[in-house]
PDB file of C-alpha atoms in Angstrom:
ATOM      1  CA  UNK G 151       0.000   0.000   0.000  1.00 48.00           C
ATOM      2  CA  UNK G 152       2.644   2.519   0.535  1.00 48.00           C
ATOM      3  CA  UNK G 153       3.917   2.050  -2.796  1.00 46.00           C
ATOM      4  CA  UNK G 154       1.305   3.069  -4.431  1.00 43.00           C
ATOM      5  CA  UNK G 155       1.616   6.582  -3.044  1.00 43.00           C
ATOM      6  CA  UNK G 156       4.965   7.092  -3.702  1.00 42.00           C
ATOM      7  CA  UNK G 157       5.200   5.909  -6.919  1.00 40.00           C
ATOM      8  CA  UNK G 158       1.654   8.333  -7.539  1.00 35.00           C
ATOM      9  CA  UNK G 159       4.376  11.012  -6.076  1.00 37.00           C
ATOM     10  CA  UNK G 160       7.311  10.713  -8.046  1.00 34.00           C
ATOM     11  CA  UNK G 161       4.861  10.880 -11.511  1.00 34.00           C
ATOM     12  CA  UNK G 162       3.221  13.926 -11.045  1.00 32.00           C
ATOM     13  CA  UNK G 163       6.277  16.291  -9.419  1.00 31.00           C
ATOM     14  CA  UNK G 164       8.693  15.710 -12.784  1.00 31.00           C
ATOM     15  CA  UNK G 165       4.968  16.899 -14.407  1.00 30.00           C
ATOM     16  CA  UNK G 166       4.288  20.224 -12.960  1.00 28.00           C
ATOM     17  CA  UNK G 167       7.899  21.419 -12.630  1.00 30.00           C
ATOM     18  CA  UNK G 168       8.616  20.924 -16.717  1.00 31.00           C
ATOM     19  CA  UNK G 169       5.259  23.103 -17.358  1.00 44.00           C
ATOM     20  CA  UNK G 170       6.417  25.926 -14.932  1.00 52.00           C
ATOM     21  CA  UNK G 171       9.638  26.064 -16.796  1.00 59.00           C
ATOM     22  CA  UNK G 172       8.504  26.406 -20.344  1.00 70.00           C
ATOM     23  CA  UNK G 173       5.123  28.091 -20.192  1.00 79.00           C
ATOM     24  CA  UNK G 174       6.405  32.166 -20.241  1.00 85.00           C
ATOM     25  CA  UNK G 175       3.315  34.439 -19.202  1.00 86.00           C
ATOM     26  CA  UNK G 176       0.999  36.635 -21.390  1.00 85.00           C
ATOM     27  CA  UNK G 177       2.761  39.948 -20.004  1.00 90.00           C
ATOM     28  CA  UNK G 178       5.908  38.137 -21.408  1.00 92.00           C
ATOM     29  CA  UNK G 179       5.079  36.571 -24.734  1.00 92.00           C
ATOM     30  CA  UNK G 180       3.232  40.316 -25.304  1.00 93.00           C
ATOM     31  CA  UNK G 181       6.631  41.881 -24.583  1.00 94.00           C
ATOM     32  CA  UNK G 182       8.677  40.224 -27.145  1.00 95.00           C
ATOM     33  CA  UNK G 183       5.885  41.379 -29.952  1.00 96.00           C
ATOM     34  CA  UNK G 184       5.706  44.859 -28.665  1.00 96.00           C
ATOM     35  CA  UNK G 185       9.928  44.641 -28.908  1.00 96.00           C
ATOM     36  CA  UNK G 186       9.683  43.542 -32.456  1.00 96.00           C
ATOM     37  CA  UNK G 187       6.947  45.563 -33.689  1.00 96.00           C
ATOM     38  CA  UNK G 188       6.460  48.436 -31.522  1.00 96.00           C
ATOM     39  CA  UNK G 189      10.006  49.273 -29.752  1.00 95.00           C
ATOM     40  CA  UNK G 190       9.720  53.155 -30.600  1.00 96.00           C
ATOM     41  CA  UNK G 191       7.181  53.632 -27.453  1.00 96.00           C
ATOM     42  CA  UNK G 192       6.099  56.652 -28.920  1.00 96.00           C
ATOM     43  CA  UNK G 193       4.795  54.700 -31.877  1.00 96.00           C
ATOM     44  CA  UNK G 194       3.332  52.389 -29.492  1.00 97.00           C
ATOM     45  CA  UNK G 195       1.331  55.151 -27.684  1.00 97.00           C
ATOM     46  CA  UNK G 196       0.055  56.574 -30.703  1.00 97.00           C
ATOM     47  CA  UNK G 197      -1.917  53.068 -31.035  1.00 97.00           C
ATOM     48  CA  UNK G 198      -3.778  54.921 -27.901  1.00 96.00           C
ATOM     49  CA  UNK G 199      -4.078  58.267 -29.770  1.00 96.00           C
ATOM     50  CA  UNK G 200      -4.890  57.626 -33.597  1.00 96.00           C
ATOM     51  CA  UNK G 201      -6.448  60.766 -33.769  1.00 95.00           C
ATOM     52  CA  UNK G 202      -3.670  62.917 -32.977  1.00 95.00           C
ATOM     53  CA  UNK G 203      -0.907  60.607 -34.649  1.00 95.00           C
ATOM     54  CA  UNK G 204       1.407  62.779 -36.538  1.00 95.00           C
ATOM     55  CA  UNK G 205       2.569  59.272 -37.904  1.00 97.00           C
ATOM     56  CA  UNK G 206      -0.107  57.450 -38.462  1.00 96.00           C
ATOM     57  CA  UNK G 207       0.848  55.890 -41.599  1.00 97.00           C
ATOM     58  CA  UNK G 208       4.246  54.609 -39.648  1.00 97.00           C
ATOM     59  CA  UNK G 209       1.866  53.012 -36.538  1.00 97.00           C
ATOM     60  CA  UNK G 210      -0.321  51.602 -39.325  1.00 97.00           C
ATOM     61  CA  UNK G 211       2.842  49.527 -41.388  1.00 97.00           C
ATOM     62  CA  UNK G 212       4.154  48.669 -38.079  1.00 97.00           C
ATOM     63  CA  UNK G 213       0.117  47.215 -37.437  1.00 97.00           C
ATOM     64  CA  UNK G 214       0.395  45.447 -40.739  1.00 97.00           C
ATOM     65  CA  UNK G 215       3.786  44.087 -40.478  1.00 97.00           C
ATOM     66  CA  UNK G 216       2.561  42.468 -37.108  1.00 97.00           C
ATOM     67  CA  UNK G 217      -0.534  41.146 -38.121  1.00 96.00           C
ATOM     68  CA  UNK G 218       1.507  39.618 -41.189  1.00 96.00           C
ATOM     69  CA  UNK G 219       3.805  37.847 -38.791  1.00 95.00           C
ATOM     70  CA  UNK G 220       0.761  36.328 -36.933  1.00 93.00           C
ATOM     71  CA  UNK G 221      -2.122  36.549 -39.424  1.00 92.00           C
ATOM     72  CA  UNK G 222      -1.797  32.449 -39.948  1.00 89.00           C
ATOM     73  CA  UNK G 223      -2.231  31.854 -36.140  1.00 89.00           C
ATOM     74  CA  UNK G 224      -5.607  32.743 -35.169  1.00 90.00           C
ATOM     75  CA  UNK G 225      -8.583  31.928 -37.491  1.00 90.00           C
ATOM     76  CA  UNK G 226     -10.832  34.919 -38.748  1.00 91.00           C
ATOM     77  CA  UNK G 227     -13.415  33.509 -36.910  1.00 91.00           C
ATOM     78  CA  UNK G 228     -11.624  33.822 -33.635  1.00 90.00           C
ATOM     79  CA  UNK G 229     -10.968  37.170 -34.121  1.00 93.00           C
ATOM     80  CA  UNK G 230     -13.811  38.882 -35.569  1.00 94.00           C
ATOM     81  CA  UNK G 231     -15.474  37.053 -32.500  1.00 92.00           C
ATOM     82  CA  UNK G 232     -12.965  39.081 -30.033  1.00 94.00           C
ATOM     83  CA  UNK G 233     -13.376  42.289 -31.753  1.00 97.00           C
ATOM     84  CA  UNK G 234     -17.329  41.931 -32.080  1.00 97.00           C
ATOM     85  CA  UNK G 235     -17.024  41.905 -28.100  1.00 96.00           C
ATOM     86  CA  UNK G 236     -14.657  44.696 -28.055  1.00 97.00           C
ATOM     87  CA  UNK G 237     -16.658  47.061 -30.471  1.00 97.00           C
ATOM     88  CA  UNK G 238     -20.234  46.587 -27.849  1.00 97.00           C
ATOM     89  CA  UNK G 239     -17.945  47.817 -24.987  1.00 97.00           C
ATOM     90  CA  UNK G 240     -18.801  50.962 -23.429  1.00 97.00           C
ATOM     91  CA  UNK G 241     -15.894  52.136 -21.204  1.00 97.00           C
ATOM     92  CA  UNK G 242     -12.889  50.422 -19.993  1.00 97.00           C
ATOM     93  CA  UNK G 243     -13.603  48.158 -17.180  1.00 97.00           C
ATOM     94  CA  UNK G 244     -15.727  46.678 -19.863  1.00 96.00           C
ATOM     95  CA  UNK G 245     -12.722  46.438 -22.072  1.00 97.00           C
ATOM     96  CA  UNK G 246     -11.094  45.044 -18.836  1.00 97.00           C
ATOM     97  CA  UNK G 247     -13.635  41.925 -18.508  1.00 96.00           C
ATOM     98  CA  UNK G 248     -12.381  40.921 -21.849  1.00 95.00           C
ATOM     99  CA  UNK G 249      -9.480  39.736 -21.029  1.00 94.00           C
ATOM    100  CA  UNK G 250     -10.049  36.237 -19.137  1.00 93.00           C
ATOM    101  CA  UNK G 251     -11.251  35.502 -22.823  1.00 90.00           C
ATOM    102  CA  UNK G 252      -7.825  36.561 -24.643  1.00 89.00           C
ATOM    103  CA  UNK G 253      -6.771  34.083 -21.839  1.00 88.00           C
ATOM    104  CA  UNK G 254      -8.894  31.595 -22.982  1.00 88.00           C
ATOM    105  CA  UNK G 255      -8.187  31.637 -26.481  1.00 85.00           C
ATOM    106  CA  UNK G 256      -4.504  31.555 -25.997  1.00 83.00           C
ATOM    107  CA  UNK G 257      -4.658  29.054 -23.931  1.00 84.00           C
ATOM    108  CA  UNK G 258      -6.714  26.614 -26.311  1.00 85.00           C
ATOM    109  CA  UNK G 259      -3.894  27.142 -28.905  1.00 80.00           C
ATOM    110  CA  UNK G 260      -1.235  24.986 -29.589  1.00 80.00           C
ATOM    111  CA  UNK G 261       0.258  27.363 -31.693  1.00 82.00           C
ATOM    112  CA  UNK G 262       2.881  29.801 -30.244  1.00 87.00           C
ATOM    113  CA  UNK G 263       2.520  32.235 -32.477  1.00 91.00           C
ATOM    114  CA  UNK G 264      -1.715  32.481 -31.551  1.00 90.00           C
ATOM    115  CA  UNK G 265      -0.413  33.093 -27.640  1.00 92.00           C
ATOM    116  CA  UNK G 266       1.737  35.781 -28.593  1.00 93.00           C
ATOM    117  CA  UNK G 267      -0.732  37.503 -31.099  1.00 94.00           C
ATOM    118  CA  UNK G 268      -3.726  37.033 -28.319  1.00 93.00           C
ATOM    119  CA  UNK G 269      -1.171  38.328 -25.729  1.00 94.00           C
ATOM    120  CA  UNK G 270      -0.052  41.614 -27.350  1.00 96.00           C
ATOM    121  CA  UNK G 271      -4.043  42.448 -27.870  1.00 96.00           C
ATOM    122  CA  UNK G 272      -4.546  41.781 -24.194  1.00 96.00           C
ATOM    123  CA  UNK G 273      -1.451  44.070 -23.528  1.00 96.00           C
ATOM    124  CA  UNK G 274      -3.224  46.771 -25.826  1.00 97.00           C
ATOM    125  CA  UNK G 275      -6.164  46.033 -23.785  1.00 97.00           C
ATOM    126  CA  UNK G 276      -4.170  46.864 -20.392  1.00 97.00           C
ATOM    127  CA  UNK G 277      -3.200  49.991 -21.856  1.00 97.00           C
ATOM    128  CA  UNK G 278      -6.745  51.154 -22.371  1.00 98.00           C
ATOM    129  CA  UNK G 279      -7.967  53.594 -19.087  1.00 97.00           C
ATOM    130  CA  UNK G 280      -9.956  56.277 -21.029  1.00 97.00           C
ATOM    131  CA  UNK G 281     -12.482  56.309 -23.484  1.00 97.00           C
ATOM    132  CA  UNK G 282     -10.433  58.493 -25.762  1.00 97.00           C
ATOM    133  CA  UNK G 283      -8.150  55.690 -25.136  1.00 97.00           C
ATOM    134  CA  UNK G 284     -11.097  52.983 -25.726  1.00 98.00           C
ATOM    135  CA  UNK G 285     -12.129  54.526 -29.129  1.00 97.00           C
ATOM    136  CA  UNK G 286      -8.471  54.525 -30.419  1.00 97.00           C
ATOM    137  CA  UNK G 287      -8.149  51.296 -29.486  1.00 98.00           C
ATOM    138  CA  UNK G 288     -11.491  50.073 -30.969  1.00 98.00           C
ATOM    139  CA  UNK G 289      -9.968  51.798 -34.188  1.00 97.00           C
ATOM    140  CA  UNK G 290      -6.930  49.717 -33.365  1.00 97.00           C
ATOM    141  CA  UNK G 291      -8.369  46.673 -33.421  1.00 97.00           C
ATOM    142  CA  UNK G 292     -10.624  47.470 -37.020  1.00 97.00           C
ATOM    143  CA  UNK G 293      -7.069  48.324 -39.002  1.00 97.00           C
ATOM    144  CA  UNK G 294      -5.684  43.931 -37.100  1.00 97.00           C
ATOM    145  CA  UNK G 295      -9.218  42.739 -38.179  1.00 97.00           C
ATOM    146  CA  UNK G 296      -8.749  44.540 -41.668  1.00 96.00           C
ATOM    147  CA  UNK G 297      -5.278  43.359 -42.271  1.00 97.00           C
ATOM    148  CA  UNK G 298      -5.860  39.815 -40.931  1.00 96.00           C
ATOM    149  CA  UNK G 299      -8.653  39.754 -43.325  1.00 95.00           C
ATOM    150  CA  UNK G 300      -6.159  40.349 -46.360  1.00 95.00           C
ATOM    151  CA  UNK G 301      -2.895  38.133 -44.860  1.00 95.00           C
ATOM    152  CA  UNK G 302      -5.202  35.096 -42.960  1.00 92.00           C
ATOM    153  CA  UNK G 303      -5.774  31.707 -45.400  1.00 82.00           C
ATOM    154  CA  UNK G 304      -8.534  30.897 -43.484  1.00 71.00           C
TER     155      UNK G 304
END
């Protein structure tokens, strides 16, 4: 009887320790996209402030260029879904209560590149404490949804 338990033991320890030390978080895996795509923070802000860009053509081929990268990652379906949820928000905190569901769609993936891409929206999301800063970012998400309609095979 006492062998049972230990050999119960010695299977699931080796199991948790090898998924702490290659799962990174979202605040992580959002990091090294906003690195790649948005390392000018003032180009990353303006994805806040559309309206008063003086480079909005610059944030907008940075967008692109992103969404190019991970347009193959997360079907249209997916993400028309997340920004259907996004556009009936009304102020922030709803934003906010979106983003268990980023979680959730991340998590079902088994493709890295779908974390990441879910990750740097929920990042965007974090950002997001106005509602100037809601309806730039509801723009925001139109130009990923528009260029993941033209780069997405599916």
């Amino acid at each position: 009887m006492n062998s049972s338990p230990k050999n119960f033991q010695r299977t699931q320890a080796p199991m948790n320790k090898s998924k702490k030390g290659k799962s990174p978080s979202l605040h992580e895996l959002a990091g090294e996209v906003k690195m790649n795509f948005f390392a000018d923070e003032n180009l990353y802000n303006d994805l806040f402030a559309l309206e008063s860009s003086k480079q909005l053509d610059k944030v907008f081929n940075q967008l692109e260029l992103m969404v190019k990268e991970y347009a193959g990652s997360v079907t249209s379906s997916q993400l028309r879904n997340v920004y259907a949820k996004i556009v009936k928000t009304k102020n922030p905190n709803d934003l906010k209560l979106l983003r268990p569901n980023l979680a959730y769609i991340a998590a079902r993936q088994d493709n890295f590149k779908a974390k990441k891409f879910m990750a740097f929206i929920d990042l965007l999301i974090q950002q997001v404490d106005s509602p100037d800063k809601l309806q730039s970012f509801k723009k925001t998400m139109e130009a990923i949804v528009a260029y993941h309609k033209f780069y997405a095979k599916n």
